[in-house]
Short mmCIF file of C-alpha atoms in Angstrom, two decimals:
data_model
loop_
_atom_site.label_atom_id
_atom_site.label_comp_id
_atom_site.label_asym_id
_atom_site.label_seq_id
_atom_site.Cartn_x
_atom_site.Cartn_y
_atom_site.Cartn_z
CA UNK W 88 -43.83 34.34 14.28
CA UNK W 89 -43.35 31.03 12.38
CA UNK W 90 -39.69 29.81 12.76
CA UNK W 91 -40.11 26.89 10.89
CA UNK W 92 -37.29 26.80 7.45
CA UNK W 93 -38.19 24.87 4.57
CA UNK W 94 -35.95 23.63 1.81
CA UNK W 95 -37.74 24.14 -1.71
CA UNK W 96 -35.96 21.38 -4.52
CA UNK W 97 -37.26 21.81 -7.89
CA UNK W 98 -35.85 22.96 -10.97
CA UNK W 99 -38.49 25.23 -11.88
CA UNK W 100 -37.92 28.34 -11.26
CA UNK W 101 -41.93 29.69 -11.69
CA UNK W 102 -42.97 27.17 -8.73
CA UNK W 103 -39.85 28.12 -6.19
CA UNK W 104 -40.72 32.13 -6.21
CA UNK W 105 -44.73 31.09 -5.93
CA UNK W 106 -43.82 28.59 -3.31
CA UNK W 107 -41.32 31.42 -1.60
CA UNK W 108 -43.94 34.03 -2.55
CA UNK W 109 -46.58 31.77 -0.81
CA UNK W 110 -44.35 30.25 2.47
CA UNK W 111 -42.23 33.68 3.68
CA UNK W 112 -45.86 35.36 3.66
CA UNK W 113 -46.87 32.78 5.88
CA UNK W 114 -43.67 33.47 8.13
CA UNK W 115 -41.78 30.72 6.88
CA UNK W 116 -38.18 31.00 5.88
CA UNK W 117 -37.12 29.34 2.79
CA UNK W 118 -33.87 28.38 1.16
CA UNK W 119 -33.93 26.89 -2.76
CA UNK W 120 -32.03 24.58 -4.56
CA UNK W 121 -32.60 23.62 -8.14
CA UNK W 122 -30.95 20.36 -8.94
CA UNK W 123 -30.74 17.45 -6.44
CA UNK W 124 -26.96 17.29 -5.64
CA UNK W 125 -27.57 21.03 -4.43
CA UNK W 126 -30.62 20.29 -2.21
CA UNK W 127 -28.89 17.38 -0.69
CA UNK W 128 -25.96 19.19 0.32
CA UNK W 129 -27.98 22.11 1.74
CA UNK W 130 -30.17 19.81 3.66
CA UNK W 131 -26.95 17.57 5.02
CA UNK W 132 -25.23 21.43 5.63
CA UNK W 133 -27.99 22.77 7.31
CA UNK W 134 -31.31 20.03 8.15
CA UNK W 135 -34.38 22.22 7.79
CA UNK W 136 -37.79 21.50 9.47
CA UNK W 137 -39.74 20.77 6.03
CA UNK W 138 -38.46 20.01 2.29
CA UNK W 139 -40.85 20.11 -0.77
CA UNK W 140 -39.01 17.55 -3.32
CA UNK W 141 -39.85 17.91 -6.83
CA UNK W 142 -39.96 14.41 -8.68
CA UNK W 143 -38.64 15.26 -11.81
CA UNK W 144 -35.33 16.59 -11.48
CA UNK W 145 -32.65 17.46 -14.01
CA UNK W 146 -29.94 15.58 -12.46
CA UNK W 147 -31.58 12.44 -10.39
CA UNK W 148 -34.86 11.34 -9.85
CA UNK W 149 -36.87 12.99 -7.11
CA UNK W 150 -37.56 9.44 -5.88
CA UNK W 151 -34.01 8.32 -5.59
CA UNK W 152 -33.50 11.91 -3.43
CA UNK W 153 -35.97 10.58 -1.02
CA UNK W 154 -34.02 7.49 -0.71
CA UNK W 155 -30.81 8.66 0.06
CA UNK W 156 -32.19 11.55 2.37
CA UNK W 157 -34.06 9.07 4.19
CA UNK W 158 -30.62 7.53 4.65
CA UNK W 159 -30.41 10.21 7.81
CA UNK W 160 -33.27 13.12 7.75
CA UNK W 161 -35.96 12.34 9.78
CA UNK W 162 -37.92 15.86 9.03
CA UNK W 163 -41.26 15.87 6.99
CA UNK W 164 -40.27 15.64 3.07
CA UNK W 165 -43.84 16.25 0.90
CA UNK W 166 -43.52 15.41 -2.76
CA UNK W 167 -44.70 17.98 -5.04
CA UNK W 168 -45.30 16.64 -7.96
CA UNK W 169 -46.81 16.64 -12.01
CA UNK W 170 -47.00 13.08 -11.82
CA UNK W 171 -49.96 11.87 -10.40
CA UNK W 172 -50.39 8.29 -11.24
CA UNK W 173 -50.93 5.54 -8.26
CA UNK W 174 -47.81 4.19 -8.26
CA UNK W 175 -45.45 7.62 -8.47
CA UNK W 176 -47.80 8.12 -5.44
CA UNK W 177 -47.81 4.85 -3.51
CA UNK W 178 -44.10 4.54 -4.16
CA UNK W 179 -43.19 7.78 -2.84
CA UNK W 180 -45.10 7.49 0.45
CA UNK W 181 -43.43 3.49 0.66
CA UNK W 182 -40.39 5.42 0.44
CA UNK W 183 -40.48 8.04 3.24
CA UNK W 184 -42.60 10.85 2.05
CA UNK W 185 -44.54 12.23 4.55
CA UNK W 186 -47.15 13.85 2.06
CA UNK W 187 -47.87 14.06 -1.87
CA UNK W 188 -49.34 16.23 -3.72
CA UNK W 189 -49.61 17.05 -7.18
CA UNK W 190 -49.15 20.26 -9.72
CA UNK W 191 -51.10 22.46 -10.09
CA UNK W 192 -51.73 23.00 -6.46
CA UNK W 193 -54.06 24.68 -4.30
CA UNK W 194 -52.04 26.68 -1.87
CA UNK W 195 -53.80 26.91 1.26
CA UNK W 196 -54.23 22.99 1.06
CA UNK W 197 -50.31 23.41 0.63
CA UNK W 198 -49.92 25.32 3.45
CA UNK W 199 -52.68 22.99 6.02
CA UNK W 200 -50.57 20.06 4.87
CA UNK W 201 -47.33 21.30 6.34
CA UNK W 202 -48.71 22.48 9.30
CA UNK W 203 -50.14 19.34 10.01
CA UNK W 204 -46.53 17.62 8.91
CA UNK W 205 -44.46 20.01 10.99
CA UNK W 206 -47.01 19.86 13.66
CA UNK W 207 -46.52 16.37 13.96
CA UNK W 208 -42.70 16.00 13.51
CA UNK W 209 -42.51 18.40 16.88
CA UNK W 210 -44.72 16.34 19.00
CA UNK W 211 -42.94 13.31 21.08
CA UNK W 212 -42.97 10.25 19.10
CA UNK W 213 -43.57 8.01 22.48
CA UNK W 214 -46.30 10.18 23.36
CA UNK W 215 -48.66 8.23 25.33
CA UNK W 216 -51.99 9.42 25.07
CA UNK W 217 -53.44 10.90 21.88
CA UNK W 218 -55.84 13.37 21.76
CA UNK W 219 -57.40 14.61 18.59
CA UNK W 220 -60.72 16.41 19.01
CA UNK W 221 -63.38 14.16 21.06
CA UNK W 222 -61.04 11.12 20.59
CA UNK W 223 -58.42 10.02 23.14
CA UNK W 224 -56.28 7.27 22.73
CA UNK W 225 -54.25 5.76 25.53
CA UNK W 226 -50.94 3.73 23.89
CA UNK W 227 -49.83 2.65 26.74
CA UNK W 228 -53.21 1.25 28.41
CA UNK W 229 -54.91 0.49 25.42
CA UNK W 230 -58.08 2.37 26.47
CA UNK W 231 -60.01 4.08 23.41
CA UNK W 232 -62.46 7.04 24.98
CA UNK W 233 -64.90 8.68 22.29
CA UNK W 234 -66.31 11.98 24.27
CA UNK W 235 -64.92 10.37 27.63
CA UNK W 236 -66.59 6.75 26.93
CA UNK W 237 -64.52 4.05 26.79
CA UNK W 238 -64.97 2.18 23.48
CA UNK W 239 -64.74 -1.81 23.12
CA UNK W 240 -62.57 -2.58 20.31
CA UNK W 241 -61.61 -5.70 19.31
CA UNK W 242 -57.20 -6.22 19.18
CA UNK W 243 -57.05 -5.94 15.31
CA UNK W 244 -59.43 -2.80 15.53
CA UNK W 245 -56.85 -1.05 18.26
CA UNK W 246 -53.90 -2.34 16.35
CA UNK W 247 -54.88 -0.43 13.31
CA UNK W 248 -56.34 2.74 15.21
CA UNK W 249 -52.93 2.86 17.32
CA UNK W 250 -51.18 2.53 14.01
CA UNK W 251 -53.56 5.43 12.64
CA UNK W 252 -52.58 7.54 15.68
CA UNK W 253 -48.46 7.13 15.68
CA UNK W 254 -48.54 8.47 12.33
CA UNK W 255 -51.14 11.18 12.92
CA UNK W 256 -51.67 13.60 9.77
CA UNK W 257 -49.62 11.43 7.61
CA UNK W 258 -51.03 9.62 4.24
CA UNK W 259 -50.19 5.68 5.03
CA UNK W 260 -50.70 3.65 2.31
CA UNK W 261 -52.60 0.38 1.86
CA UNK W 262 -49.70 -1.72 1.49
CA UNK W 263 -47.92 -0.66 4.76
CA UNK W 264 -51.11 -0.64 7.17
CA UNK W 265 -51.62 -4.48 5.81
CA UNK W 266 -47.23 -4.90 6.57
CA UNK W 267 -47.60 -3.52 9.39
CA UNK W 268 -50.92 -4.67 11.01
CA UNK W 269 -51.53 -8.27 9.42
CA UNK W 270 -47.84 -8.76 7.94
CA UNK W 271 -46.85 -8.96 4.24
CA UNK W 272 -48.44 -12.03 2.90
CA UNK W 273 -51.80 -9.42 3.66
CA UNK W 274 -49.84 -6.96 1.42
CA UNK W 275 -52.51 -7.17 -1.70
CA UNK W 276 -55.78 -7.55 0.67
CA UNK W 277 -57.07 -3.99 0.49
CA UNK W 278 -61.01 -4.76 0.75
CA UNK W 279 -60.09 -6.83 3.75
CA UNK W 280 -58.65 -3.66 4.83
CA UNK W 281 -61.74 -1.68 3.70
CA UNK W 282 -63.69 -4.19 5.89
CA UNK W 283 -62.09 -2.94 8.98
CA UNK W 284 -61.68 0.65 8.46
CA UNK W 285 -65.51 0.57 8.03
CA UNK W 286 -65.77 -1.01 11.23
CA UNK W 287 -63.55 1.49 12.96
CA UNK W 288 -65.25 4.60 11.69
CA UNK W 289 -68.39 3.19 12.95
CA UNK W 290 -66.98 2.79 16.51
CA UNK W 291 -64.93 6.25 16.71
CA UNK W 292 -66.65 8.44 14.05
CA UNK W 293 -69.72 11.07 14.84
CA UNK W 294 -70.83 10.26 11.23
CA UNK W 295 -68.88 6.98 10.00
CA UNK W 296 -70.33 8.09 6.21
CA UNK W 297 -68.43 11.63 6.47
CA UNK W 298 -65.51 10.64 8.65
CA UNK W 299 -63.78 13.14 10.68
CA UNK W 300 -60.64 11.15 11.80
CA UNK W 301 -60.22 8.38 9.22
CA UNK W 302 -59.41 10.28 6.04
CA UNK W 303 -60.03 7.85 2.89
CA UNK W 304 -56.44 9.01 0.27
CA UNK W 305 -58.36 7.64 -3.11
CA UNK W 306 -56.21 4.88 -4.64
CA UNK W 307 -53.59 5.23 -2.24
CA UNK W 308 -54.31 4.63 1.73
CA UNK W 309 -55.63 6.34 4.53
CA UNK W 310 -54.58 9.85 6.55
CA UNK W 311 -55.89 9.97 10.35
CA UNK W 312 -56.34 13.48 11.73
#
């Protein structure tokens, strides 16, 4: 039996008994909170494994929730969300949101998302070696295998995968792979970007032009799986 709690905040009452409807039959137990002075108090009273954060709440912006629970919760927080323009999205997963998705939703993409999420908050974070179908990725010697091959990668193309792999299941954005791989005066580059996923698919992909691994997020970044 799933163990796993989630904390529900939204102020609709419709999408918290779907999303309870939905979650206990999936053997998840779920608490609700309606406002965002009630979720945060639940989720500083009692931290659970997953929250689904409604942007538009009555009292405080679902956005400025993120903030301040990123402050000390460290658990998967996916956005569910009407608003689905780029930059609600982008700035909500440059915030600390480990997924976003928008109303209305399809529920067993719903429920694969946090799976994946709380999949991926209970594995080690220092794990050495990642291992994700015919891929394995060594961290610590820097050895790529594809099907038990080694695979020669040039250092920006292991920087990014290794980046890809830390973060396993989670959307990154364009912005933060350029921080975080090339620094921030690469912050705007995205077809240089483009130019090396590309590369990397071809290396590590069975079919680079139906990628496995390398998920393309339209508008917004990339998810590795």
């Amino acid at each position: 039996m799933n163990k796993a709690e989630i904390l529900i905040i939204d102020d609709e009452p419709q999408i918290r008994k779907l999303l309870q409807i939905n979650l206990e039959n999936n053997d998840y137990k779920v608490v609700q909170a309606s406002t965002a002075k009630e979720g945060i108090l639940m989720a500083a009273n009692h931290p659970p494994d997953l929250i689904i954060l409604d942007i538009g709440l009555p009292d405080k912006s679902g956005h400025e929730v993120l903030q301040e629970l990123r402050q000390w919760f460290n658990k998967p927080v996916i956005i569910l969300s009407v608003l689905n323009n780029e930059k609600d999205i982008v700035f909500a997963l440059d915030t600390g949101a480990t997924d976003y998705l928008t109303k209305p939703f399809r529920t067993g993409e719903l429920l694969a998302r946090i799976r994946a999420a709380i999949r991926r908050s209970q594995t080690t974070v220092n794990a050495s070696v990642v291992i994700t179908n015919e891929l394995e990725i060594d961290l610590v010697a820097r050895i790529v295998k594809r099907n038990k091959e080694i695979l020669k990668l040039t250092a920006t193309e292991y920087t990014l995968l290794a980046l890809f792999a830390k973060n396993e299941s989670k959307v990154l954005t364009h912005q933060y792979i350029l921080k975080e791989v090339w620094g921030y005066g690469f912050q705007t580059e995205t077809q240089y970007l483009r130019v090396f996923v590309g590369s990397l698919r071809k290396k590590i992909e069975t079919n680079p032009n139906n990628p496995q691994h390398i998920i393309t997020e339209s508008g917004v970044g990339y998810r590795f799986q």
